[in-house]
Structures are given as C-alpha cells and as structure tokens.
Coordinates of C-alpha atoms in Angstrom, one line a residue:
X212 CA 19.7 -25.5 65.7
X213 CA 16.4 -23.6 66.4
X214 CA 16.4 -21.3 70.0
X215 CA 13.9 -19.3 71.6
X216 CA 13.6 -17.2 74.5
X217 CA 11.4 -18.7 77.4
X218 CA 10.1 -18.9 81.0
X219 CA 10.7 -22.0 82.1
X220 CA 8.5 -23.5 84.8
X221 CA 8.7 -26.9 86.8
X222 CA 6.9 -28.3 89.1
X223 CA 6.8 -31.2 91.7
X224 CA 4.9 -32.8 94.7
X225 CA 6.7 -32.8 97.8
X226 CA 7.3 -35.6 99.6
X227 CA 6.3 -37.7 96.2
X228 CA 8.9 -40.4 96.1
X229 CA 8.1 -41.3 100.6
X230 CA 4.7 -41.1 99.7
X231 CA 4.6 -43.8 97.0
X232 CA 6.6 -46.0 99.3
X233 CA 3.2 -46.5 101.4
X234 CA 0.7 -46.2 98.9
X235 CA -0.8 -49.0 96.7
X236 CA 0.0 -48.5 93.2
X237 CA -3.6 -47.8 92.5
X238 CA -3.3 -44.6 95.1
X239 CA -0.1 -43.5 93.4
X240 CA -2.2 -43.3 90.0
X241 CA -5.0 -41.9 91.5
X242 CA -2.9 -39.2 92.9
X243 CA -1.3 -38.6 89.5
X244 CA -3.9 -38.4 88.0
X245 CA -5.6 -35.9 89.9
X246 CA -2.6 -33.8 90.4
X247 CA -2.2 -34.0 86.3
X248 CA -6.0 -32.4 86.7
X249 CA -5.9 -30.0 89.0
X250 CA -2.7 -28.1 87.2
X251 CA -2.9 -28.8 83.5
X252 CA -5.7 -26.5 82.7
X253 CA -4.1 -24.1 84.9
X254 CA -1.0 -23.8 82.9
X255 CA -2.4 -24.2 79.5
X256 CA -5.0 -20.9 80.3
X257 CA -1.7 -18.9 81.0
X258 CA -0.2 -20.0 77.6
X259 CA 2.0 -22.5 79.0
X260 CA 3.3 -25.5 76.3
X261 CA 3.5 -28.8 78.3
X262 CA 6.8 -30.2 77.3
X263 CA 7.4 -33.3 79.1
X264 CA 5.2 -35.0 82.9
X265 CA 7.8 -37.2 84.7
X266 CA 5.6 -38.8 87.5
X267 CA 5.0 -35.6 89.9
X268 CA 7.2 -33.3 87.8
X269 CA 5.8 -30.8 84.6
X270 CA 8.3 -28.8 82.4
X271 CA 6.4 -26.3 81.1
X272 CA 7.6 -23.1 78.8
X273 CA 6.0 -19.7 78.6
X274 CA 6.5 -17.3 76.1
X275 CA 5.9 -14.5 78.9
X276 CA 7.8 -14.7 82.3
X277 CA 4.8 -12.8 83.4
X278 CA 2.5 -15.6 82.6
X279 CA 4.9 -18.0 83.8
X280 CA 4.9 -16.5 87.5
X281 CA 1.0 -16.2 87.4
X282 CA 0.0 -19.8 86.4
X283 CA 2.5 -20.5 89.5
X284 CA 0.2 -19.0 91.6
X285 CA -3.0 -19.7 90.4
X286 CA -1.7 -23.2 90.5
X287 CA -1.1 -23.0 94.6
X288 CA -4.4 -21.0 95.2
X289 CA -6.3 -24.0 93.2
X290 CA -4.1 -26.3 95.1
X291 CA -5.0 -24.7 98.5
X292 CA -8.9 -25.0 97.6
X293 CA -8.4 -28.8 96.9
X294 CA -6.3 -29.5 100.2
X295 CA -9.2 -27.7 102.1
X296 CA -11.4 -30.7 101.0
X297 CA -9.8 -33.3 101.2
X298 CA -8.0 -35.4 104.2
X299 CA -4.8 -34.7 104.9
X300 CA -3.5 -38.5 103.5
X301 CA -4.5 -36.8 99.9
X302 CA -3.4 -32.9 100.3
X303 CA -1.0 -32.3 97.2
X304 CA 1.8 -29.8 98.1
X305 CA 3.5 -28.4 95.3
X306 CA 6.3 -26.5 94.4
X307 CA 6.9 -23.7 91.7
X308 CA 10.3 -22.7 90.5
X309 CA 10.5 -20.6 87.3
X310 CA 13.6 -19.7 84.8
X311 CA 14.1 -17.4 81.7
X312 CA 16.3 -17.8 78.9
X313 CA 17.2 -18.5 75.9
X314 CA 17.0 -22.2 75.6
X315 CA 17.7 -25.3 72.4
X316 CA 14.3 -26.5 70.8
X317 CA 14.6 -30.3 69.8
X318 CA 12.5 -32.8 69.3
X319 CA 9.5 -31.1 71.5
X320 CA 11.9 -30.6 74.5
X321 CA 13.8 -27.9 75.7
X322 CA 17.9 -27.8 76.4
X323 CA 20.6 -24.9 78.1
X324 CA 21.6 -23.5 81.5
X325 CA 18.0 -21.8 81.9
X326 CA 16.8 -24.8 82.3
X327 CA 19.1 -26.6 84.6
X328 CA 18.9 -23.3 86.6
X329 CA 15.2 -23.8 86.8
X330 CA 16.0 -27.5 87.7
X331 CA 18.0 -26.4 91.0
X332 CA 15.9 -23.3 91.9
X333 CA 12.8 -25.8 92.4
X334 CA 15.1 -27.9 94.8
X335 CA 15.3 -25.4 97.0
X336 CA 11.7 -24.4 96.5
X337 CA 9.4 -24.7 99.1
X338 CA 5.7 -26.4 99.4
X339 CA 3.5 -24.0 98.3
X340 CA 5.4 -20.9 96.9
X341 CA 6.6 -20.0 93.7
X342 CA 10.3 -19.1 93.7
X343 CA 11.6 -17.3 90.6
X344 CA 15.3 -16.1 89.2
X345 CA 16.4 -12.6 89.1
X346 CA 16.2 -13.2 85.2
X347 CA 12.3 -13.1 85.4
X348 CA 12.5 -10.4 87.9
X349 CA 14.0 -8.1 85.3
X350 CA 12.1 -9.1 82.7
X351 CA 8.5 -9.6 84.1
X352 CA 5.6 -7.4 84.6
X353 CA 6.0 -5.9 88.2
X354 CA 2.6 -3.9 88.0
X355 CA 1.1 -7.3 87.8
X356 CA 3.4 -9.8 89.7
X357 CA 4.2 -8.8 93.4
X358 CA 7.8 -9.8 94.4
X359 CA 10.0 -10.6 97.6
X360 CA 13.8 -11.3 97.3
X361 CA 14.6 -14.4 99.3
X362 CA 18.2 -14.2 98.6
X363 CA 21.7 -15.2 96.9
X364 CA 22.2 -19.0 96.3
X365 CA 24.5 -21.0 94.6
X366 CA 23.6 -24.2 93.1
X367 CA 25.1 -27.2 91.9
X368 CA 26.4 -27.2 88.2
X369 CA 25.9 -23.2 88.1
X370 CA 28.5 -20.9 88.3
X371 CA 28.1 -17.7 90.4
X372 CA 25.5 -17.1 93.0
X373 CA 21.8 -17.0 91.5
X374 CA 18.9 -14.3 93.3
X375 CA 16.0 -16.0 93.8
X376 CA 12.8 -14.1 94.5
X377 CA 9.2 -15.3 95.7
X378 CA 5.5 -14.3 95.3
X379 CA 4.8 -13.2 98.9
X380 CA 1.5 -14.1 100.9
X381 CA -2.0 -12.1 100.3
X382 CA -3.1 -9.6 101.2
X383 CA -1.5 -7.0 98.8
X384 CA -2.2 -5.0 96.0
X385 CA -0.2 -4.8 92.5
X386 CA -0.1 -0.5 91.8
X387 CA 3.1 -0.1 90.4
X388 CA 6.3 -1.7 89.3
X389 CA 8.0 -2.0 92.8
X390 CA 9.0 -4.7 95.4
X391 CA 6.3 -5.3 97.2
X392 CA 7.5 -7.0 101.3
X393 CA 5.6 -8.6 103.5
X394 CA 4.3 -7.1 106.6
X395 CA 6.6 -8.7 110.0
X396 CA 3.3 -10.6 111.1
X397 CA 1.7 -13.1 109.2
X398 CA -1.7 -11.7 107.8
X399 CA -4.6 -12.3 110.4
X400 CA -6.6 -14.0 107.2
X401 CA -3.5 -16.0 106.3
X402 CA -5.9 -19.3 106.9
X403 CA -8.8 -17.6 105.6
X404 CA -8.0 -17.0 102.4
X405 CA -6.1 -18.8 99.3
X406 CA -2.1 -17.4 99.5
X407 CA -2.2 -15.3 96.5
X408 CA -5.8 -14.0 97.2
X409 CA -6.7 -15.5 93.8
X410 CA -5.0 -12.5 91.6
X411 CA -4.0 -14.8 89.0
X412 CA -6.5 -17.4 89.2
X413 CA -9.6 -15.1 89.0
X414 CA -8.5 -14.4 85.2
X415 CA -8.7 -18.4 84.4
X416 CA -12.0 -18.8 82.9
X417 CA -14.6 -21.8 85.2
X418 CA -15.2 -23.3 82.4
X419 CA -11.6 -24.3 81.6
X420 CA -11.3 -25.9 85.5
X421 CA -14.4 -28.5 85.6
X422 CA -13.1 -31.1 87.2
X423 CA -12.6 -34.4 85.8
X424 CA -13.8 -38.0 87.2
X425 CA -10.6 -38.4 89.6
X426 CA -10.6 -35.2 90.5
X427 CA -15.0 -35.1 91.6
X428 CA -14.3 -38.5 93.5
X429 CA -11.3 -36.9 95.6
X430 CA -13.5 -34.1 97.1
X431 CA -16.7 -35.7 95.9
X432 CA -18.6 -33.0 95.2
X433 CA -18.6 -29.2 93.3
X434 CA -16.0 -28.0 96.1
X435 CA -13.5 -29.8 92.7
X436 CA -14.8 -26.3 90.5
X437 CA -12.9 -23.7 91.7
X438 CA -15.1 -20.6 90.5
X439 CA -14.7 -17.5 90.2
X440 CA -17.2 -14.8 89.7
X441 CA -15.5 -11.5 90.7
X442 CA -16.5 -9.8 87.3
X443 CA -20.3 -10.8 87.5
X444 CA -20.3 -10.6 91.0
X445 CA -22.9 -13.5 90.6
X446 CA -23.6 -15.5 94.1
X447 CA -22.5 -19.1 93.4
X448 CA -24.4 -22.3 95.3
X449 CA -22.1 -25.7 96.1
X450 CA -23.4 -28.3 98.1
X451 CA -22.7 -28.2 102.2
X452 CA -20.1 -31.1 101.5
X453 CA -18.1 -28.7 99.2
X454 CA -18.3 -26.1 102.1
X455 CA -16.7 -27.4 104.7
X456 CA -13.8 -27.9 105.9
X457 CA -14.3 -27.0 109.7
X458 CA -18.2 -27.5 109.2
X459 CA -18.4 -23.3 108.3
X460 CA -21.6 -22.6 105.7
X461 CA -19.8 -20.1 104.3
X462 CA -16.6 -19.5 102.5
X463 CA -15.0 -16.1 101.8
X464 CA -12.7 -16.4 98.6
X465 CA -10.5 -12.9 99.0
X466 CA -10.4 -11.9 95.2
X467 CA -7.9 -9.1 95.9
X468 CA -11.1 -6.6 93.8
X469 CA -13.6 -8.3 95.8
X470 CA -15.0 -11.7 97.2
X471 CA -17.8 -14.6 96.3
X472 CA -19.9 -16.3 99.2
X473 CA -20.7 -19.5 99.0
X474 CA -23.8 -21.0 99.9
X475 CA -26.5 -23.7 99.6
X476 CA -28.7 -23.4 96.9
X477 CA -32.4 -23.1 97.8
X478 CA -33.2 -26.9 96.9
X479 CA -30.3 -27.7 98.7
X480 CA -31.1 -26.2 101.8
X481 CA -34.4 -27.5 101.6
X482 CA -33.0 -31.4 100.8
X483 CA -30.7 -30.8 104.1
X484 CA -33.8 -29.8 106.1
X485 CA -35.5 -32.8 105.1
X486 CA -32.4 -35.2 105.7
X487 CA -32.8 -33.6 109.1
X488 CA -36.5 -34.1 109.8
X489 CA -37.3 -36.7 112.4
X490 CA -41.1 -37.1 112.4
X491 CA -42.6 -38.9 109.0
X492 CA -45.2 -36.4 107.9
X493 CA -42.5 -33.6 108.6
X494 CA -40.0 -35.5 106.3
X495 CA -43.2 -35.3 104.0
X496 CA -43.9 -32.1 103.6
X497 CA -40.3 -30.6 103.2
X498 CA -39.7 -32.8 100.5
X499 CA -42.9 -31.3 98.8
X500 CA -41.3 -28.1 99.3
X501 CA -38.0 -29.6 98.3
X502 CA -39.4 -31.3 94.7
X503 CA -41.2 -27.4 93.5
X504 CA -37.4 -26.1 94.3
X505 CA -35.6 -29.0 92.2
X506 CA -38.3 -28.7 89.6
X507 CA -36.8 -25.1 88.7
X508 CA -33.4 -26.5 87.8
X509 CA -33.3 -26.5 83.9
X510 CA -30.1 -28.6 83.7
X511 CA -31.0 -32.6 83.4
X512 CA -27.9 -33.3 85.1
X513 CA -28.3 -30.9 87.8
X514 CA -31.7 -32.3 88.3
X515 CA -31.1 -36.0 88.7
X516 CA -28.8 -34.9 91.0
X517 CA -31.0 -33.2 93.3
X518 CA -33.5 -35.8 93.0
X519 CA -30.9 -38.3 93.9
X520 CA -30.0 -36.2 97.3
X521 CA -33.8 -36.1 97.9
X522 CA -34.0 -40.0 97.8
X523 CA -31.1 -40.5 100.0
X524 CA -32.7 -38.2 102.6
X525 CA -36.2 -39.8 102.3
X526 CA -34.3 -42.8 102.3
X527 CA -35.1 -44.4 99.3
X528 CA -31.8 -45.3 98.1
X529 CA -32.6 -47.4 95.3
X530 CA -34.6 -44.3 93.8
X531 CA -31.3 -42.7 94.2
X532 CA -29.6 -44.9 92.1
X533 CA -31.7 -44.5 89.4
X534 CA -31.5 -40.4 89.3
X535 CA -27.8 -40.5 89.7
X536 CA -27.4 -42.6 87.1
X537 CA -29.3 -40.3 85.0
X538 CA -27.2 -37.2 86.3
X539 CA -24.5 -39.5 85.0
X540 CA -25.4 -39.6 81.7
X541 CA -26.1 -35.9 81.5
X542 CA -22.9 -35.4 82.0
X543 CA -22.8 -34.3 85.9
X544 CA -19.8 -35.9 87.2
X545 CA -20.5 -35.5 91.0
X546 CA -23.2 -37.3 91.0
X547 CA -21.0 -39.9 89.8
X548 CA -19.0 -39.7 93.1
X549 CA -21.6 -39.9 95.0
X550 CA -22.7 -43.2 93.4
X551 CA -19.4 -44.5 94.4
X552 CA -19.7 -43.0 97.5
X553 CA -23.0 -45.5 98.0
X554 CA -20.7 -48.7 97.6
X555 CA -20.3 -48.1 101.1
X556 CA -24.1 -48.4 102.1
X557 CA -24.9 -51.1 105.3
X558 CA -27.4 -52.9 102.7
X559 CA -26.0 -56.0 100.4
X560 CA -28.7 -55.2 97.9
X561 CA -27.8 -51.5 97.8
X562 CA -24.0 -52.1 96.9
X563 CA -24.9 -54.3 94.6
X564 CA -27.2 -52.6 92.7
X565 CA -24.8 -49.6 92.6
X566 CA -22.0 -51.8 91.3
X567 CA -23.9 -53.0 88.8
X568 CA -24.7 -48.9 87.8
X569 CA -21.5 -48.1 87.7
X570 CA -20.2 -51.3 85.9
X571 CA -22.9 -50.3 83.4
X572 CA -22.0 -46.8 83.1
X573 CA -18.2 -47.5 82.7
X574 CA -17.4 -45.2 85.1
X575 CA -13.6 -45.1 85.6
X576 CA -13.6 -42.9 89.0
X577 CA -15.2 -45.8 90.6
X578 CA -12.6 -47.9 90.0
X579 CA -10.5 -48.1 93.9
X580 CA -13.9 -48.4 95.2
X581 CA -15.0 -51.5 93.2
X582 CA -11.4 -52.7 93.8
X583 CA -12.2 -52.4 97.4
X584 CA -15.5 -53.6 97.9
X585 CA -14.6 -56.7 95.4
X586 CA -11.7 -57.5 97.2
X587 CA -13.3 -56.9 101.0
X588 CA -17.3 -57.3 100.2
X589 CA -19.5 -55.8 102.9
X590 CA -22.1 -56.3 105.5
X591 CA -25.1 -58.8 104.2
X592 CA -23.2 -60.5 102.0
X593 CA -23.7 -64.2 100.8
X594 CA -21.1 -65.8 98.9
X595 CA -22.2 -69.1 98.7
X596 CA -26.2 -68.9 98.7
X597 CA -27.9 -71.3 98.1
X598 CA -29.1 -71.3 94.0
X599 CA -27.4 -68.2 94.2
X600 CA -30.4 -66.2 95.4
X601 CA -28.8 -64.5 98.5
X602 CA -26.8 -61.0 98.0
X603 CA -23.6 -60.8 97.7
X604 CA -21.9 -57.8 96.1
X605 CA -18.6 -58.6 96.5
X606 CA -19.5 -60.9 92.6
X607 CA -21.6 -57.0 91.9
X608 CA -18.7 -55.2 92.0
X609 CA -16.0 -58.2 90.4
X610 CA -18.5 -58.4 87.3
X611 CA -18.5 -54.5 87.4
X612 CA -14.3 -54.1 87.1
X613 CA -15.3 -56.8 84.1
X614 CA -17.0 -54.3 82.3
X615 CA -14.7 -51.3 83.4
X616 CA -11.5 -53.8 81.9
X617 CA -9.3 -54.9 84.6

C-alpha cells in the first residue's frame, strides 16, 4: 500500500444542487463548464494534481500546504473578477477547505481521515474564503500565507475538536511568520479590490489563464483574462465592456507590491467615439482616425477584431461578420462571443448570416444561443416564404446546430 504526505483541497459551488433545480440542463453544463475553466489552471500553476470533478466539487492534492492555501486564494480573487462581469443569475461562489496528511494512493485517488477531515471542513466553509486545519497551519509557510483562527469545531465522523483557520480579507502584508488579524472594520477598499489583493494570483503566469470559449461567452469580452502585470509594470488595454461593472473606466487591481490600470486601448477609444458620433461626416472622419490606430495592431486576430467593432459602429454589420470571422480563425476567442452576441440583432438577414458563420466555424460557445434563436426565431422572420426567398433564421441557426452536432 503506497502513502504520501499531502494538502488536500476541495472545492464546491454554493448553492449548486438549488441552482440546477431552475436551470435548463444546457445552463447547468454551461456553468460547469466554465466553473471547470476558471479554476483548473489555477490549481494546476500551484502544483495541484486533479484527482477526481464530481459535478461542482474538485479534489485536488498538493505536495506543499503552502501551495495548497495559495491556489485557494488565487482561485476566489479570479472568481471575484468573473462575478464583477457577469449578472448576478451566473456569479459562481465557491468555497475552499484544505487538509494535510498522510493519505492511501490507489488507483489515482486518494483515501484516510485527512481527507474526510477536509470533506467536513468545506461544509462548514463559507462562499468565498478559504478555511484550513490547524495541520496546515503548523506546517505551512507563514511569511507567505496570512492567517486568522476562526475556531474549535467538531465534525461528524472525527473524533476531537478540529481548529480551523482562514485567509483574512486584504489589505495586509506577509513580513514574518505570525498571525496576521483583521482590523475590527471592514477595509474601506473591501469592494474595491479582489479579497486577497491578488498575492497569490499575481505569481500565476496570464498565459496559463486565457480563457476558453465558455468562459469569453459568459463575460464576452477580455474582462475573461485576468492579467497581471505587477513585475513589468506594463499598462494593460481591455475593451470598455470588460471594464465595467458600475459603468467606471477604470479598474484598480490592489496587487499588495503595486497596482495595474486598466483602460481602453487607443483604437478602442477611437472606435467608442465613433459609435458615438451622430452627424455622418463626423462618423467619417473618426473612423479614418480609428482605421490608422487598428492598422498598428500586429496581431491578425486582434485586428479583425477591431475592424469588426469599427463596422458595428459604422453600422455595417455584415462587414462585421466577415472580420470576426477572421478574428475567429486567428485564434481570438472574444470575437467569437461577440458573433454570438450578434444572433440577437433586429435584422432577419443579420442573424442569419451570423448563424450560418458560426455553424461554419463550429464554434461550440455559440451553442445556447443557436439553441435559442432556433427554438424562438426573431424579428423579420419568414417561415413559410414563398419559394423559400424570404428570411428566416430560425432554419439559419437549426442547419447551424447541424454542423455543430446536436
């Protein structure tokens, strides 16, 4: 019988089992599937060995306790970013409970008290935090983990009371190997700033958290790509749509060693400008201005997908179609969203010709929103034309789901 010493982490969405109750089984994927790509990078850049996904819940082990407790909360600051875009039917609250010990290896899973002890500290988890034993108190790295004892439990099958600790609130800093307790007042930047003041998820590399189709669709832009730059201290352009929550320009990301602003790009700024024009020769000349801007982006992708936002302002949405679909192919995923995004347009011919993109292009994010606009069609539509020349693009999107494989 093989053992080894390990953290052991799990995690789980709260309020998951209610929450499927409501939801179409497509949603319940969807959400899944996102959750599944917001936190596995997260654990794997810590070191963390996926050992079994259970609907909401991950078992993960760690070889350092230390590492354990810091995925935890780089996993709640990225979750905290995503729940800032996104409505409040989609936020995914999570909760972190982490174990050490020396546990049975069989079979790729993990067996012993450590991990039923990390079973029943998550149960009394709450959304958000990341509770740990006594066990990885002693053993992790204090002068990078800050701590606050939230008391002496018992739980069910475990004999004895367990001490459970937490990762309080930023702001703090991590000197030495002591307790660190939070102030009595909640920090005035408590809602200004990700809880752990990204400690922990500044050291994951950007690369490693590019989100993935489901994940651009939810927030439907770069606001998916949580980045950090604290070591370059390089300025860092999303689009207004990734800003915003509460309609501010910019976001301060408190990086405990310093902070990133985040802003509109120049051709950005100058594609919102013209999207805001009213007279026709205005429009006109700000999208001059707009095209030298976009004409400096080396990246294909990046490109298309500038040239895409420019026809959607000038309002030229089939030219759209056409540049997002190139974006698409270079690999830029949120221009993929925001060709699904267009399944929604007020014109029959628009939809249809986007369906028929995205049918083409295979592109599995679009999936619920072919479902819907299959299943509800749209304004303009004509099911039964006559000779079948009228629009209807409630057949664009069926024949697209063809293609995707119901």
């Amino acid at each position: 019988m093989k053992t080894a010493n390990l953290a052991i982490v799990f995690t789980d969405i709260q309020g998951f089992t209610e929450r499927t109750s409501r939801q179409t089984l497509e949603e319940n994927q969807r959400l899944l599937r996102t959750h599944n790509e917001l936190l596995t990078p997260v654990f794997k850049a810590f070191g963390g060995r996926i050992i079994k996904s259970i609907g909401d819940a991950f078992l993960v082990t760690f070889e350092s306790p230390t590492q354990a407790v810091l995925s935890g909360m780089a996993i709640q600051d990225r979750l905290w970013q995503y729940n800032r875009g996104v409505p409040d039917a989609e936020r995914l609250d999570v909760r972190v409970a982490i174990n050490v010990g020396e546990v049975r290896l069989e079979s790729n899973d993990v067996f012993g008290e450590p991990v039923n002890i990390a079973s029943r500290v998550e149960s009394i988890a709450e959304a958000g935090e990341v509770f740990f034993t006594e066990a990885v108190y002693l053993a992790m790295n204090k002068a990078e983990v800050p701590s606050l004892e939230v008391g002496s439990f018992e739980l069910k099958g475990i004999p004895g009371k367990i001490r459970v600790f937490r990762v309080p609130r930023a702001p703090y800093r991590v000197e030495t190997p002591s307790v660190v307790h939070l102030p009595t007042e909640e920090p005035s930047l408590e809602n200004e700033q990700p809880p752990f003041g990204n400690l922990a998820l500044s050291r994951v590399p950007g690369s490693l958290l590019t989100p993935g189709p489901d994940l651009a669709a939810a927030l439907g832009s770069r606001a998916a790509t949580v980045i950090m730059a604290v070591k370059s201290g390089r300025r860092l352009s999303l689009s207004p749509r990734a800003l915003a929550v509460g309609g501010g320009a910019l976001v301060l990301l408190l990086l405990g060693i310093g902070f990133v602003v985040l802003r509109d790009s120049p051709a950005e700024a100058a594609i919102k400008d013209v999207a805001e024009a009213s007279a026709t020769q205005e429009k006109l000349e700000l999208a001059e201005k707009a095209r030298k801007l976009i004409a400096e982006e080396k990246l294909p992708g990046e490109k298309n997908l500038l040239l895409g936002q420019l026809d959607e302002a000038l309002e030229a949405p089939g030219k759209a179609v056409d540049h997002y679909r190139a974006a698409v192919k270079a690999g830029n995923e949120e221009a993929g969203a925001r060709l699904t995004g267009m399944l929604k347009h007020p014109e029959c011919r628009v939809r249809s010709e986007v369906a028929t993109t995205l049918g083409e292009l295979r592109l599995e994010s679009a999936r619920g929103a072919l479902v819907a606009l299959a299943k509800n069609g749209g304004p303009g539509d004509e099911p039964d034309a006559l000779w079948g020349l009228g629009c209807n693009s409630r057949k664009k999107a069926e024949k697209a789901l063809e293609r995707l494989g119901r």
